[in-house]
Short mmCIF file of C-alpha atoms in Angstrom, two decimals:
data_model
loop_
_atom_site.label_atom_id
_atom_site.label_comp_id
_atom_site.label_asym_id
_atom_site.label_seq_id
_atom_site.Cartn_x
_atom_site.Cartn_y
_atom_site.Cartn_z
CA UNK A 1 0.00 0.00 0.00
CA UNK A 2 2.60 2.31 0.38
CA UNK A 3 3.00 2.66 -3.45
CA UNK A 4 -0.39 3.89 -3.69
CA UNK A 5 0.33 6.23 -0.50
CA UNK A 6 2.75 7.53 -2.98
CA UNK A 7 0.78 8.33 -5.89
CA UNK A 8 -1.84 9.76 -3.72
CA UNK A 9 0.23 12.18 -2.14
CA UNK A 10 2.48 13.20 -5.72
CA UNK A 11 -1.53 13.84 -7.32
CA UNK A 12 -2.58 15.99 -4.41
CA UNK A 13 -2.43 18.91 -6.60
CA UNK A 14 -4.56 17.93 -9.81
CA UNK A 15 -7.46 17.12 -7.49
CA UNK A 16 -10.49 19.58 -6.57
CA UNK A 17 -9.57 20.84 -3.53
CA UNK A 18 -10.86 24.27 -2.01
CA UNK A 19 -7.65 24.43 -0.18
CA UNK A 20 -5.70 24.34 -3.49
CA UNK A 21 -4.31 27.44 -5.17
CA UNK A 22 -3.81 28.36 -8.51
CA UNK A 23 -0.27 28.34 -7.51
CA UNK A 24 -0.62 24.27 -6.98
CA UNK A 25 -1.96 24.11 -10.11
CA UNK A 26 1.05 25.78 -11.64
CA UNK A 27 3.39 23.85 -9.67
CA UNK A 28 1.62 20.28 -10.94
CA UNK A 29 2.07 21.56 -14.69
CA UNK A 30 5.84 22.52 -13.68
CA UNK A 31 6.59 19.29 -12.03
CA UNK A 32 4.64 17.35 -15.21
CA UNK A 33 6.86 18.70 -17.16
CA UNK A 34 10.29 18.44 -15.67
CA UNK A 35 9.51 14.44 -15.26
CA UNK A 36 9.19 14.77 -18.86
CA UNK A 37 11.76 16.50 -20.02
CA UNK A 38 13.96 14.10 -17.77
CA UNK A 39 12.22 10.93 -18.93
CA UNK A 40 12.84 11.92 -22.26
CA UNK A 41 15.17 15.33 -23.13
CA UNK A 42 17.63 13.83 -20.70
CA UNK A 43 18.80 10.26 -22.20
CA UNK A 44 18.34 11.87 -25.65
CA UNK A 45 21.14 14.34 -24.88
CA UNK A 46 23.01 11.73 -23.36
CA UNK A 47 23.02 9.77 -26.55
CA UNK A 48 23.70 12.19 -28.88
CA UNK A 49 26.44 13.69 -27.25
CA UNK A 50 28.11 10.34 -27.17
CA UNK A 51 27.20 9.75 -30.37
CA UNK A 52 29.05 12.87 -31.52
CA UNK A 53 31.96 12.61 -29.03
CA UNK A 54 32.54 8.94 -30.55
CA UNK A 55 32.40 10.81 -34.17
CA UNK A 56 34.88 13.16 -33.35
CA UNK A 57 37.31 10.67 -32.02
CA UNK A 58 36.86 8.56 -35.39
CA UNK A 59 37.50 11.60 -37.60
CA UNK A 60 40.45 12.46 -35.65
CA UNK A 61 41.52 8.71 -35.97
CA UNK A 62 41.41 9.16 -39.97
CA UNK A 63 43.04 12.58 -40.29
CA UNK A 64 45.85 11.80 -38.37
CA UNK A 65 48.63 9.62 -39.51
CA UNK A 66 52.15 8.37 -37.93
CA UNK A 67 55.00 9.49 -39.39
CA UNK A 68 58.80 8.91 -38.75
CA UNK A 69 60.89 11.81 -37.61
CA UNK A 70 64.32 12.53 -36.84
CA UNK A 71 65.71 14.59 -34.04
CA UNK A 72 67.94 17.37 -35.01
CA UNK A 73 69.79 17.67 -31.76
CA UNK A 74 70.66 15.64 -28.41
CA UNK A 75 67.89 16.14 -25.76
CA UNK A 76 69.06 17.48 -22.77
CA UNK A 77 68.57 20.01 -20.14
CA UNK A 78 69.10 21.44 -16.65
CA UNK A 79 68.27 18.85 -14.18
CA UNK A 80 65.91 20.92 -12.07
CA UNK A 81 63.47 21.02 -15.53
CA UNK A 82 63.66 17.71 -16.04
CA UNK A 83 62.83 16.11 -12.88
CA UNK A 84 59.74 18.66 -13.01
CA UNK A 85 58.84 17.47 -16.72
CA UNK A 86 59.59 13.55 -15.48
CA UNK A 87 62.40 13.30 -17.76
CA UNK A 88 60.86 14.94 -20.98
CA UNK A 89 62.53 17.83 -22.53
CA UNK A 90 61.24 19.70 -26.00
CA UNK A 91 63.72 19.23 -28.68
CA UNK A 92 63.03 19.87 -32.19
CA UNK A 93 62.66 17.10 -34.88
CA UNK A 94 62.41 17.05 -38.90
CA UNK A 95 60.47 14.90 -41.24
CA UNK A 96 59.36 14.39 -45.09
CA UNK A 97 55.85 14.14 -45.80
CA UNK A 98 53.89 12.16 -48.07
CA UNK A 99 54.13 14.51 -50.40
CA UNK A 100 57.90 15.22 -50.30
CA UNK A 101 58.24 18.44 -48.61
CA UNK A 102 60.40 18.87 -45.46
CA UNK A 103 58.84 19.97 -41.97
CA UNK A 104 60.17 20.40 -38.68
CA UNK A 105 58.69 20.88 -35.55
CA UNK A 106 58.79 20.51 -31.31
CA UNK A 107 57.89 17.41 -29.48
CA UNK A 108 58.68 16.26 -25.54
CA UNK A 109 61.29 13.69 -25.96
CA UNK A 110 63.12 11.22 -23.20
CA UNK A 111 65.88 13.29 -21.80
CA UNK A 112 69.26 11.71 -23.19
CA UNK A 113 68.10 10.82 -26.83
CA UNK A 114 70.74 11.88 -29.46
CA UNK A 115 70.91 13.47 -32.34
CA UNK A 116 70.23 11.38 -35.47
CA UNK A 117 67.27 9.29 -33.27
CA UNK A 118 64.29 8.15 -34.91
CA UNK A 119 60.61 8.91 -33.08
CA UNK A 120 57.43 8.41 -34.02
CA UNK A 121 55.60 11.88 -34.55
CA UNK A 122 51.70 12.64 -35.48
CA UNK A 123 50.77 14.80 -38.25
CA UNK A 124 47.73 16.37 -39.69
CA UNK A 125 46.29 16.68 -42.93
CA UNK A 126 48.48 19.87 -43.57
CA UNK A 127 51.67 18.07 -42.24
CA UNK A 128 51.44 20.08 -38.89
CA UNK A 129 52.45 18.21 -35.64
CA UNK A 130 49.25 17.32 -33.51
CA UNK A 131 48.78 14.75 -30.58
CA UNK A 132 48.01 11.20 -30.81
CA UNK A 133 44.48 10.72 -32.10
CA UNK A 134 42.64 8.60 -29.02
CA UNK A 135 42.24 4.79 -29.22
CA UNK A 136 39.25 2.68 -29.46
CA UNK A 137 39.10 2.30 -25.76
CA UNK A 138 40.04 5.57 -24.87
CA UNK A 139 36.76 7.19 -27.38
CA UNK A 140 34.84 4.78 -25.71
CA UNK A 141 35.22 5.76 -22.57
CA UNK A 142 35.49 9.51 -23.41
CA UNK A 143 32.01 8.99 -26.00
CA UNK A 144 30.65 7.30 -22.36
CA UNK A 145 31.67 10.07 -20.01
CA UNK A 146 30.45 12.68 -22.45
CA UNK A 147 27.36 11.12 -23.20
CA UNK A 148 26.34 10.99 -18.89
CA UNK A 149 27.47 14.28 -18.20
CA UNK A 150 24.83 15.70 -20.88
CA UNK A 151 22.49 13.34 -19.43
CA UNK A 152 23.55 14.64 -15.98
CA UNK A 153 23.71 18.38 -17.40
CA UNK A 154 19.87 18.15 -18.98
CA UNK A 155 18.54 16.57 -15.35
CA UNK A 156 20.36 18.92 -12.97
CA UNK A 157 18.94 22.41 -15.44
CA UNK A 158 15.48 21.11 -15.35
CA UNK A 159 15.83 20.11 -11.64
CA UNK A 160 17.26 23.11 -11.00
CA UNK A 161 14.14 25.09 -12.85
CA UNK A 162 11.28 23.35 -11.11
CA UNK A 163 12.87 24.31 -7.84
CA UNK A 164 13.34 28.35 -8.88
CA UNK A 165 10.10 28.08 -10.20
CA UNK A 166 8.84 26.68 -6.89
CA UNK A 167 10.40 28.95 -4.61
CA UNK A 168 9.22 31.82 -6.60
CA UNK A 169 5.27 29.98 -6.57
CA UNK A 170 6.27 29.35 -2.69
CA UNK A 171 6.78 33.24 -2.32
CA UNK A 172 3.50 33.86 -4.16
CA UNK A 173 1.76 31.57 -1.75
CA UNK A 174 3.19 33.17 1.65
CA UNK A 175 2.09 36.24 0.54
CA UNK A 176 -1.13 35.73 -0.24
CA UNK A 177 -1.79 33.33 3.43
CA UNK A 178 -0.30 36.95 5.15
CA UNK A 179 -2.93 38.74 2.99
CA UNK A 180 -5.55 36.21 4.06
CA UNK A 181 -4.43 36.25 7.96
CA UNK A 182 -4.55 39.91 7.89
CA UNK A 183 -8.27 39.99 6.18
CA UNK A 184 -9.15 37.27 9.16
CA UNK A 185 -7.25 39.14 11.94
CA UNK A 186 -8.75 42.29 11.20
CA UNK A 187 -12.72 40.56 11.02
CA UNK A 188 -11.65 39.14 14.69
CA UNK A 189 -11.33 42.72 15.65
CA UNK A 190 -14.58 43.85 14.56
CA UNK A 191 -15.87 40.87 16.23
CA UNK A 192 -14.45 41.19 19.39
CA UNK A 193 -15.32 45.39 19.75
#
C-alpha cells in the first residue's frame, strides 16, 4: 500500500480541492513537465552527445597519420626542468611528408636521446604536428563520459528550474496566506469590539 500512499500524495495537486491554489496548479504543470523532459530530453542528450563525441574521435583517428621523424639535436637540459617534466625535454625534430616536402617541428622527448634518433611523430592533414588521435578504448570511454554528463547536465537544469520556479510559486503563496491572515485578523477585531 505504500505505493499507492505515494501516488496519492504526488496527485494531491490535480485534485479539486478548495484548499488548493492556482499556484498548486502551476506547480503540478511545472513538475509534469520536468519528469518529462527528464524521462525523455535527458537520455536523448546523453546519446547524442556520445554519439558525436565517438564521431569526433573517429574523424580524428582518420586525419591523423604516424610518421617517422628525426631529431635534429641531443635532448638534454638542466636537471631541475627535467625532474619537473619527469624526464621529458622539448627538442626539435624534422620529417618528409607524403608529399615530399620537409617539416620540422617541437615534441617532448626522453631526456638523453641523441641526435640522429628516430621517433614516431603525429601529423595532420596539412603536415602540422598534432597529438596522438585517441584509441578505441580511450573514445569509448570519453564517448561514455560525455554522453552521462549531458544526461547529468539536462537533469540537474530542469531540476534546477522546477525548484526556482517553486520557490518563486512558494513566495507567491506566503504572501497571499499573510494577505488572508490579515483579512481574518482584522474581522476578529470587529468581532471582538
Amino acid at each position: 500500500m505504500r505505493g499507492g500512499t505515494t501516488i496519492r500524495r504526488s496527485l494531491w495537486r490535480w485534485r479539486r480541492n478548495p484548499l488548493r491554489r492556482r499556484e498548486d496548479v502551476l506547480e503540478a504543470w511545472i513538475l509534469l513537465i520536468v519528469r518529462l523532459v527528464i524521462a525523455v530530453a535527458g537520455p536523448v542528450a546523453g546519446v547524442l552527445a556520445s554519439h558525436a563525441a565517438a564521431h569526433n574521435a573517429a574523424e580524428r583517428r582518420v586525419q591523423r597519420h604516424p610518421t617517422t621523424a628525426t631529431l635534429v639535436s641531443d635532448a638534454s637540459s638542466d636537471p631541475l626542468a627535467t625532474s619537473a617534466t619527469g624526464g621529458w625535454v622539448d627538442a626539435t625534430v624534422r620529417w618528409t611528408a607524403p608529399d615530399g616536402t620537409r617539416h620540422s617541428g617541437e615534441i617532448p622527448v626522453d631526456e638523453g636521446m641523441r641526435a640522429g634518433s628516430r621517433v614516431t611523430v603525429w601529423t595532420d592533414s596539412r603536415n602540422q604536428l598534432t597529438t596522438a588521435p585517441p584509441s578505441v578504448t580511450r573514445a569509448g570511454v570519453d564517448a561514455a563520459f560525455m554522453g552521462a554528463a549531458s544526461s547529468f547536465a539536462v537533469v540537474a537544469a530542469a531540476a534546477a528550474g522546477y525548484y526556482g520556479a517553486r520557490a518563486v510559486l512558494d513566495r507567491l503563496r506566503r504572501a497571499a496566506w499573510a494577505h488572508e491572515w490579515e483579512d481574518i485578523s482584522s474581522q476578529w477585531g470587529r468581532a471582538a469590539s
